[in-house]
Short mmCIF file of N, CA and C in Angstrom, two decimals:
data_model
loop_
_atom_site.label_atom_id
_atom_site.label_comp_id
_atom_site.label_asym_id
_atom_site.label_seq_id
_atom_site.Cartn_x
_atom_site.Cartn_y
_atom_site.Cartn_z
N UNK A 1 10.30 154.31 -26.51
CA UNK A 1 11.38 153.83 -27.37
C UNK A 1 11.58 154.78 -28.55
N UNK A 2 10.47 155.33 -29.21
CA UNK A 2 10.44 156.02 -30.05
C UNK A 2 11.53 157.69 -29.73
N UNK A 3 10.98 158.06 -28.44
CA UNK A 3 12.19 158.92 -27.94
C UNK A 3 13.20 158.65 -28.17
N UNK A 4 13.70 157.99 -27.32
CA UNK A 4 15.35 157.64 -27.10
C UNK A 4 15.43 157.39 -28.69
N UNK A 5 15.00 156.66 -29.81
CA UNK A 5 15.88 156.60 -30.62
C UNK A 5 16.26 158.07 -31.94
N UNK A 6 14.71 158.86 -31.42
CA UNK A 6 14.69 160.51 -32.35
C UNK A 6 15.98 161.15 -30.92
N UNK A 7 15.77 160.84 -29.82
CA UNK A 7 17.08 162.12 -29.11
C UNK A 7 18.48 161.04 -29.35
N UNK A 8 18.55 159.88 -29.84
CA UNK A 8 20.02 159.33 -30.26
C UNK A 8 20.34 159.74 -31.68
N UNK A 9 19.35 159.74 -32.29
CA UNK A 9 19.83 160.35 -33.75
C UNK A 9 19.94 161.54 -33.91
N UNK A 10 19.56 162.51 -33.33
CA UNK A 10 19.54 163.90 -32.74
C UNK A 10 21.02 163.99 -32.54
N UNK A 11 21.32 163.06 -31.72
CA UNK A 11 23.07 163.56 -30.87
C UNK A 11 24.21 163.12 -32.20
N UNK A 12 23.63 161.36 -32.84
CA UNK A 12 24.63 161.01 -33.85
C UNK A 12 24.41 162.28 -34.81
N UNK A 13 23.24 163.23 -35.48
CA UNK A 13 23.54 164.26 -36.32
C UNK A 13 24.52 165.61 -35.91
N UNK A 14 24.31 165.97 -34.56
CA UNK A 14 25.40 166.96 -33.86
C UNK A 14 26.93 166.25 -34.15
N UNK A 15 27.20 164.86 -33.63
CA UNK A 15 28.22 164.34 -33.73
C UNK A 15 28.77 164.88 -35.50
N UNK A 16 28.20 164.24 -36.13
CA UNK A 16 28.26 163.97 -37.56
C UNK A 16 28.74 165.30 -38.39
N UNK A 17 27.61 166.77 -37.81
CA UNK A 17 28.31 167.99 -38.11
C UNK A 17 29.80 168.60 -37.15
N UNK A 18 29.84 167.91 -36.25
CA UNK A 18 30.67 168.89 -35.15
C UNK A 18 32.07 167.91 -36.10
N UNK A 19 31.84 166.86 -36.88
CA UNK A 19 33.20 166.18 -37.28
C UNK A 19 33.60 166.90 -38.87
N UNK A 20 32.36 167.46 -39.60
CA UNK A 20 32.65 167.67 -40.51
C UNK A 20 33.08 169.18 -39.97
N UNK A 21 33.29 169.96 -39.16
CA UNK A 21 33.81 171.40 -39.22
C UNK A 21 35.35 170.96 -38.58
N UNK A 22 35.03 169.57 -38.13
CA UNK A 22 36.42 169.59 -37.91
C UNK A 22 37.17 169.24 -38.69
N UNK A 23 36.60 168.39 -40.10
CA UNK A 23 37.53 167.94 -40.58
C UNK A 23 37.73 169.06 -41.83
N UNK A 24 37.18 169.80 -42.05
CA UNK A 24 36.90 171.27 -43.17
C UNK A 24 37.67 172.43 -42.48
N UNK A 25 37.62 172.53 -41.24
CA UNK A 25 37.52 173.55 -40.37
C UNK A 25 38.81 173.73 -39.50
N UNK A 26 39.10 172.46 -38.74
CA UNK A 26 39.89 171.91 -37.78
C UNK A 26 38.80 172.75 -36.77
N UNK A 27 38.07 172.89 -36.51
CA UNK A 27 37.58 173.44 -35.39
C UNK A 27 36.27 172.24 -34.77
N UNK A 28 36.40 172.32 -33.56
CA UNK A 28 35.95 171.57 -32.99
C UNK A 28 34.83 172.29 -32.12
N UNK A 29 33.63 172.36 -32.45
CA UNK A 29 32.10 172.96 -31.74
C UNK A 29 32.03 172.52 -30.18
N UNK A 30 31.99 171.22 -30.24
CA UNK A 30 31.64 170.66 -28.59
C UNK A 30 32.51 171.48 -27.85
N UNK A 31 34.05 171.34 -28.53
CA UNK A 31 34.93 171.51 -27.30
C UNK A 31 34.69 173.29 -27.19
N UNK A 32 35.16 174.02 -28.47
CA UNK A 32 34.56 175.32 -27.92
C UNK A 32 33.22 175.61 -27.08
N UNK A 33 32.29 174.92 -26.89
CA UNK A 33 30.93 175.44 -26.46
C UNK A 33 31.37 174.53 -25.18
N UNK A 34 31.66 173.92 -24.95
CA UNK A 34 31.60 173.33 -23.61
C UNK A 34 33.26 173.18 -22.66
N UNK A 35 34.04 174.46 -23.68
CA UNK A 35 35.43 174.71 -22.57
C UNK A 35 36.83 173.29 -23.18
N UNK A 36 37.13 173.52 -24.34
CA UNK A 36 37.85 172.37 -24.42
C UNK A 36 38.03 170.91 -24.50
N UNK A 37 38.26 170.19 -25.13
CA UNK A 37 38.38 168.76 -25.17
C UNK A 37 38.51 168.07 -24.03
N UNK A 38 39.07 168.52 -23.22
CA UNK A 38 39.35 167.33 -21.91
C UNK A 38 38.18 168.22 -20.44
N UNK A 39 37.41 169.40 -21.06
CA UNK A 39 36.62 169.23 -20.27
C UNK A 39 35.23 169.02 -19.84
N UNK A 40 34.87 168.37 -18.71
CA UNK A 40 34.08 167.56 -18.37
C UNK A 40 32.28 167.30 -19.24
N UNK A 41 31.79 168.71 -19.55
CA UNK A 41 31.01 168.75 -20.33
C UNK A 41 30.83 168.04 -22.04
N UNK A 42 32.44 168.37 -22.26
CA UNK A 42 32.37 168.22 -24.07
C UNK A 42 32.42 166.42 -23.52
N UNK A 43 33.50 166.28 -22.75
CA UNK A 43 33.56 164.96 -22.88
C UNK A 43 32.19 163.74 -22.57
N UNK A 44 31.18 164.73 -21.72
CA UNK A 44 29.85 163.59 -21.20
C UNK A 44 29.54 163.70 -23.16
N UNK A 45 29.18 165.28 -23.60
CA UNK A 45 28.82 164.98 -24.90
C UNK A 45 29.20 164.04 -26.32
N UNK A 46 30.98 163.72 -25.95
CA UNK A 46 31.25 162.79 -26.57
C UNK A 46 30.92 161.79 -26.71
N UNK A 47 30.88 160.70 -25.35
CA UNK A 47 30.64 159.52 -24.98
C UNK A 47 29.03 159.73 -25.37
N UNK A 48 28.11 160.32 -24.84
CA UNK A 48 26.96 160.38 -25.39
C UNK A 48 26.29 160.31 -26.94
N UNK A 49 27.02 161.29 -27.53
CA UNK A 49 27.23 160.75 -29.14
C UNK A 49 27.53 159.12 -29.25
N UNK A 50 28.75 158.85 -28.85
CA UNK A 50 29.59 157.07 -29.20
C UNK A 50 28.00 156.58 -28.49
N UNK A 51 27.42 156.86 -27.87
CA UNK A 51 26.58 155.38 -26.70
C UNK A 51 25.36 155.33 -27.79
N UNK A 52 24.88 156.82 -28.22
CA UNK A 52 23.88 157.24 -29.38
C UNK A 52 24.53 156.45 -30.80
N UNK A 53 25.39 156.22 -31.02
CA UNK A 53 26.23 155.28 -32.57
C UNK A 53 25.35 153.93 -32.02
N UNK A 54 26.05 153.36 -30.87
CA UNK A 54 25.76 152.24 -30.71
C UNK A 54 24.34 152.00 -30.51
N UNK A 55 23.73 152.64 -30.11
CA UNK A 55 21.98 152.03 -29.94
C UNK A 55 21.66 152.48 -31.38
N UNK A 56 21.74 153.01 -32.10
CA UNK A 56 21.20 153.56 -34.08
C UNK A 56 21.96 152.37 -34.13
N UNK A 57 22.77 152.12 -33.67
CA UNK A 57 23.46 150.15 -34.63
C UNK A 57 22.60 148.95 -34.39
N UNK A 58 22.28 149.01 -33.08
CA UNK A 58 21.12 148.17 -32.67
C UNK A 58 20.05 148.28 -33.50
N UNK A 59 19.28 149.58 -33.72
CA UNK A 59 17.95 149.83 -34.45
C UNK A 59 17.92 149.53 -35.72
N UNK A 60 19.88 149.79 -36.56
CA UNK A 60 19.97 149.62 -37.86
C UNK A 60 19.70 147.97 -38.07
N UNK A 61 20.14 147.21 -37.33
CA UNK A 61 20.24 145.78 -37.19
C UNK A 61 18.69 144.94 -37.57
N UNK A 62 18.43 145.86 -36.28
CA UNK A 62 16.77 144.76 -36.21
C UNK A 62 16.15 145.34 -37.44
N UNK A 63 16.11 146.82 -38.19
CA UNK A 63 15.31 147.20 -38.77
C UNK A 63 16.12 146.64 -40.38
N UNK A 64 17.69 146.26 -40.39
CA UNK A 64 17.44 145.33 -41.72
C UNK A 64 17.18 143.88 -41.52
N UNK A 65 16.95 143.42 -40.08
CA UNK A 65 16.40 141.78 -39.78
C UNK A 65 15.10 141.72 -40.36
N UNK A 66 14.45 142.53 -39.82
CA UNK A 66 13.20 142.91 -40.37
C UNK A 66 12.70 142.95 -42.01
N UNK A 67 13.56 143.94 -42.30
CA UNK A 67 13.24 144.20 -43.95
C UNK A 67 13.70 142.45 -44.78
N UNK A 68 14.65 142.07 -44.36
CA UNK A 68 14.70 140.81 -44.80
C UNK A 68 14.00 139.55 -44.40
N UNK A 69 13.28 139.52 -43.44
CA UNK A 69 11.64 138.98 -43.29
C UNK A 69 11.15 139.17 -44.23
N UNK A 70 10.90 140.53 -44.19
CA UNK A 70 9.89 140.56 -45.06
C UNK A 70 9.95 140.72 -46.21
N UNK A 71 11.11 141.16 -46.78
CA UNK A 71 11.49 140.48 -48.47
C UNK A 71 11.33 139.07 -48.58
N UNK A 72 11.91 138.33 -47.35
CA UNK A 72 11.71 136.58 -48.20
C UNK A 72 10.08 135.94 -48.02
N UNK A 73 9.54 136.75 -46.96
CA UNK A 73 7.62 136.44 -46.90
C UNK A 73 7.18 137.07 -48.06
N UNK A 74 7.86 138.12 -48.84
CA UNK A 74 6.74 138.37 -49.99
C UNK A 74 7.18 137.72 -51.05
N UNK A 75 8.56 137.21 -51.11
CA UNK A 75 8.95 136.59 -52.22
C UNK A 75 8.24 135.11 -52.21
N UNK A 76 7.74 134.87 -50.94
CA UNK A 76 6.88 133.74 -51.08
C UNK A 76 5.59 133.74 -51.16
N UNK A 77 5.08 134.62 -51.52
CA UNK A 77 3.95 134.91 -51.85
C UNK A 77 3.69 134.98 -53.45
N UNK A 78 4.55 135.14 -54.32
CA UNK A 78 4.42 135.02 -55.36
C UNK A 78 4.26 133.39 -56.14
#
């Protein structure tokens, strides 16, 4: 588990820079390195980024379910 969620945050940080050269830049990394926007490579890398958002949303979830456990168990401890 620990994998998958360091190689999903791995892909959301590629995502994250390949948007800021686009939005500074207009240039787009994936699609140059993998032949264009509509082809087949950039696009597995896209969807792979979006599928990598959604499982870091999952992890963000449980891991503030969590922290709020355990803020209201220590607040009862006092």
């Amino acid at each position: 588990m620990r994998s998958l969620n360091l190689i999903t945050l791995c892909l959301i940080i590629i995502g994250g820079l390949n948007w800021l050269l686009v939005g500074l830049f207009q240039f787009d990394l994936v699609a140059a390195i993998f032949g264009g926007q509509q082809a087949i490579l950039a696009r597995i890398v896209y969807i792979l980024v979006g599928l990598s958002a959604l499982w870091q949303l999952s992890v963000f979830f449980k891991a503030v379910k969590t922290d709020t456990v355990h803020a209201e168990s220590a607040g009862r401890r006092h």
